[in-house]
GROMACS .gro file of C-alpha atoms in nm:
model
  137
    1UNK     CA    1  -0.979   0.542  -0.434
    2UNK     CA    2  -0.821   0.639  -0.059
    3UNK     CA    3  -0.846   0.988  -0.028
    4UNK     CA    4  -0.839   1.160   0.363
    5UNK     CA    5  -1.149   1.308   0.402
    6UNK     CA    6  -0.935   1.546   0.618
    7UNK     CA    7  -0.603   1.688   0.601
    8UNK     CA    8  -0.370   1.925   0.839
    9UNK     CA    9  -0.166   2.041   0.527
   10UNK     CA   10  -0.288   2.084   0.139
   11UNK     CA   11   0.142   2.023   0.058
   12UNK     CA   12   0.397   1.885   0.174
   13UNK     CA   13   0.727   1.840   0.121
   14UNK     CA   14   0.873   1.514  -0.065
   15UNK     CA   15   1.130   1.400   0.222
   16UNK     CA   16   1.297   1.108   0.225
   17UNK     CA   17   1.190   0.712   0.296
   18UNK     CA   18   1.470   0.607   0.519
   19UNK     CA   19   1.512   0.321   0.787
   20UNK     CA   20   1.296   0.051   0.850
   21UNK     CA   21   0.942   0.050   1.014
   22UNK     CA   22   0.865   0.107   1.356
   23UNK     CA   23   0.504  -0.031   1.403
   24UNK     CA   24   0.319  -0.283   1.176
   25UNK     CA   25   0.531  -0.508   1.088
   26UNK     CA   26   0.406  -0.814   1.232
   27UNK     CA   27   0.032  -0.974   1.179
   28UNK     CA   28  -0.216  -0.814   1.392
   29UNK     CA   29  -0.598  -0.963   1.231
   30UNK     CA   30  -0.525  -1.239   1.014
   31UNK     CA   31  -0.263  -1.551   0.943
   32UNK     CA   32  -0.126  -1.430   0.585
   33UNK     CA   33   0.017  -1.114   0.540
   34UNK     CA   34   0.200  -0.931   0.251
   35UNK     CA   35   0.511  -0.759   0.396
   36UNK     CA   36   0.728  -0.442   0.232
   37UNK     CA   37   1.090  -0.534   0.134
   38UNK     CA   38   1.202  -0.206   0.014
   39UNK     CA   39   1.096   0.105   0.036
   40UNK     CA   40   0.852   0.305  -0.176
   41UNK     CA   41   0.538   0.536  -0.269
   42UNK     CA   42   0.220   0.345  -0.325
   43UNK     CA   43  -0.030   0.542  -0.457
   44UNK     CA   44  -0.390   0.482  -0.379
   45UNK     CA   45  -0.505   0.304  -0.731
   46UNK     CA   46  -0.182   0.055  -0.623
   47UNK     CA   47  -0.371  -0.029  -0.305
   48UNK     CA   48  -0.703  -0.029  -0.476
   49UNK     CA   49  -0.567  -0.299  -0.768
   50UNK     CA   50  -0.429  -0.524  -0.553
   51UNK     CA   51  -0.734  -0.537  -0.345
   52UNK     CA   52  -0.959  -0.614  -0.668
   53UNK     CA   53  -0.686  -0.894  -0.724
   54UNK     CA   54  -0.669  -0.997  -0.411
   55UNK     CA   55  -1.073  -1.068  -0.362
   56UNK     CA   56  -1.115  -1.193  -0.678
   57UNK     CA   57  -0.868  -1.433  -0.689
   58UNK     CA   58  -1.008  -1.580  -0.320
   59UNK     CA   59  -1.343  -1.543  -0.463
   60UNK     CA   60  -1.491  -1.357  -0.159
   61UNK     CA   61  -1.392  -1.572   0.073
   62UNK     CA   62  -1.204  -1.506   0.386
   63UNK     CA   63  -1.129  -1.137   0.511
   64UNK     CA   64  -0.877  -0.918   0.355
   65UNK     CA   65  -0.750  -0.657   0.593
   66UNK     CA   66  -0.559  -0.331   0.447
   67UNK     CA   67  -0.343  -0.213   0.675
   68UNK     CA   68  -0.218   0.049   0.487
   69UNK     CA   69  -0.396   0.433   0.394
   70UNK     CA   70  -0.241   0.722   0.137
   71UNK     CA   71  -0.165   0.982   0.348
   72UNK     CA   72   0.098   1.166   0.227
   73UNK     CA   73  -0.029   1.444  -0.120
   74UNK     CA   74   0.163   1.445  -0.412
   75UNK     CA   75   0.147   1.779  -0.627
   76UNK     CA   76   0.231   1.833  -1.023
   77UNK     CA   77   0.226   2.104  -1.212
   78UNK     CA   78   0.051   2.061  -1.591
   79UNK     CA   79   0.168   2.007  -1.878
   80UNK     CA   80   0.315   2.291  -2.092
   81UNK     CA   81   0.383   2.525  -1.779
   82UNK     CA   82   0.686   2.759  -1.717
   83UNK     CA   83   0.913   2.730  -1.413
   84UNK     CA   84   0.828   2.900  -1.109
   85UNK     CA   85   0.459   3.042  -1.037
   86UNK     CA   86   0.403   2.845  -0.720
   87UNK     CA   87   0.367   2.488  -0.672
   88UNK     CA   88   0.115   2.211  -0.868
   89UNK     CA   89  -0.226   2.138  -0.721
   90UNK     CA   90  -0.219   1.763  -0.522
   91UNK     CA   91  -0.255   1.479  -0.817
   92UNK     CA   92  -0.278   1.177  -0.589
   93UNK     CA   93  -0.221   1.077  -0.289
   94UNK     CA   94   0.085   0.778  -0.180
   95UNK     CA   95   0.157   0.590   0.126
   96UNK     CA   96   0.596   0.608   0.226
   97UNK     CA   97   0.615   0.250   0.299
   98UNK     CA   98   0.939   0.125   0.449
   99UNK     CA   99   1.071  -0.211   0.452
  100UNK     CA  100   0.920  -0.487   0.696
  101UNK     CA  101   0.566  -0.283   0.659
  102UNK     CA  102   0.317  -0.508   0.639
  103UNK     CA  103   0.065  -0.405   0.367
  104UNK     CA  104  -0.214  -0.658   0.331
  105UNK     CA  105  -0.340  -0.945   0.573
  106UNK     CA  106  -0.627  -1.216   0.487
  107UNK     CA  107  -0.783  -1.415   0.720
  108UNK     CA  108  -0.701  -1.787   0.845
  109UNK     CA  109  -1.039  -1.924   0.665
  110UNK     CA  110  -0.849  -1.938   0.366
  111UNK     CA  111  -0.627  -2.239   0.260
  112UNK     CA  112  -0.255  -2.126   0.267
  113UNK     CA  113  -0.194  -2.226  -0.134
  114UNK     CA  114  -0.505  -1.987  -0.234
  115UNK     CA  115  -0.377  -1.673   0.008
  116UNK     CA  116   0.018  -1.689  -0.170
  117UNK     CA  117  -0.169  -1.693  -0.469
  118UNK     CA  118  -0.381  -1.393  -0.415
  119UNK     CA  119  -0.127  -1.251  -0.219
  120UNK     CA  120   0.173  -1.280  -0.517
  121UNK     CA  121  -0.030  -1.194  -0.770
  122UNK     CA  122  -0.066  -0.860  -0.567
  123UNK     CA  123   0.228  -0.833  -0.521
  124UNK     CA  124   0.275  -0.831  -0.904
  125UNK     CA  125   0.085  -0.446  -0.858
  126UNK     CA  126   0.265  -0.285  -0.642
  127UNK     CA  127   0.559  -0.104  -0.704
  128UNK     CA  128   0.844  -0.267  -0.487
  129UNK     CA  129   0.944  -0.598  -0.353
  130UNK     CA  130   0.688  -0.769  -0.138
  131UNK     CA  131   0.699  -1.105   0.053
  132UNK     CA  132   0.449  -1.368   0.171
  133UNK     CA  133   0.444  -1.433   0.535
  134UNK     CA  134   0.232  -1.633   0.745
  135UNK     CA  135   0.168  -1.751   1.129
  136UNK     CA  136   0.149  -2.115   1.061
  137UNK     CA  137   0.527  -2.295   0.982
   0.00000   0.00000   0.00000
């Protein structure tokens, strides 16, 4: 799992996901890329699944790039607990993606039918609308 090994604040606040990306939203290391359509909390088992998925189905070939990391903590209170007394401890940690974010890349060593594969079937586990892209037209 992602965790920071470091982090100014224990809580924060939920806020808001609004507007599009500013920076990486274009393909910086590889020739495939999985880009953000929408905008949403991925938590770090999301970006852990789809990278399982991702390898296996390429078979450990080629180089998967995240380009994504959970930042953001998300606290909950337990189960069976009155109003008030505080707020929960942290129970994961997410990453505010906004749309045209790009997520995943993989690298050009890879034939372009086997990295739409890997990269839909990711797609498949995260939690908002993704889309293939690639350098080559």
């Amino acid at each position: 799992m992602f965790i920071p090994k470091k982090s100014k604040y224990k809580k924060v606040f939920k806020g808001r996901i609004k507007g599009n990306t500013k920076g990486g939203s274009t393909l910086s290391f590889g020739d495939y890329g999985l880009k953000a359509m929408e905008a949403g909390r991925i938590q770090s088992k999301h970006i852990e699944t789809a990278r399982r998925v991702i390898s296996r189905t390429l078979k450990r070939s080629g180089k998967v790039w995240i380009r994504i990391f959970p930042d953001t903590p998300v606290s909950k209170k337990p189960a069976d607990v009155r109003m008030g007394k505080g707020k929960g401890s942290v129970e994961f940690w997410v990453f505010k993606a906004k749309p045209g974010r790009m997520l995943f890349e993989i690298s050009s060593d890879v034939p372009m039918h086997l990295a739409r594969l890997a990269l839909e079937k990711a797609t498949a586990k995260l939690p908002m609308k993704c889309k293939f892209v690639s350098n080559h037209n």
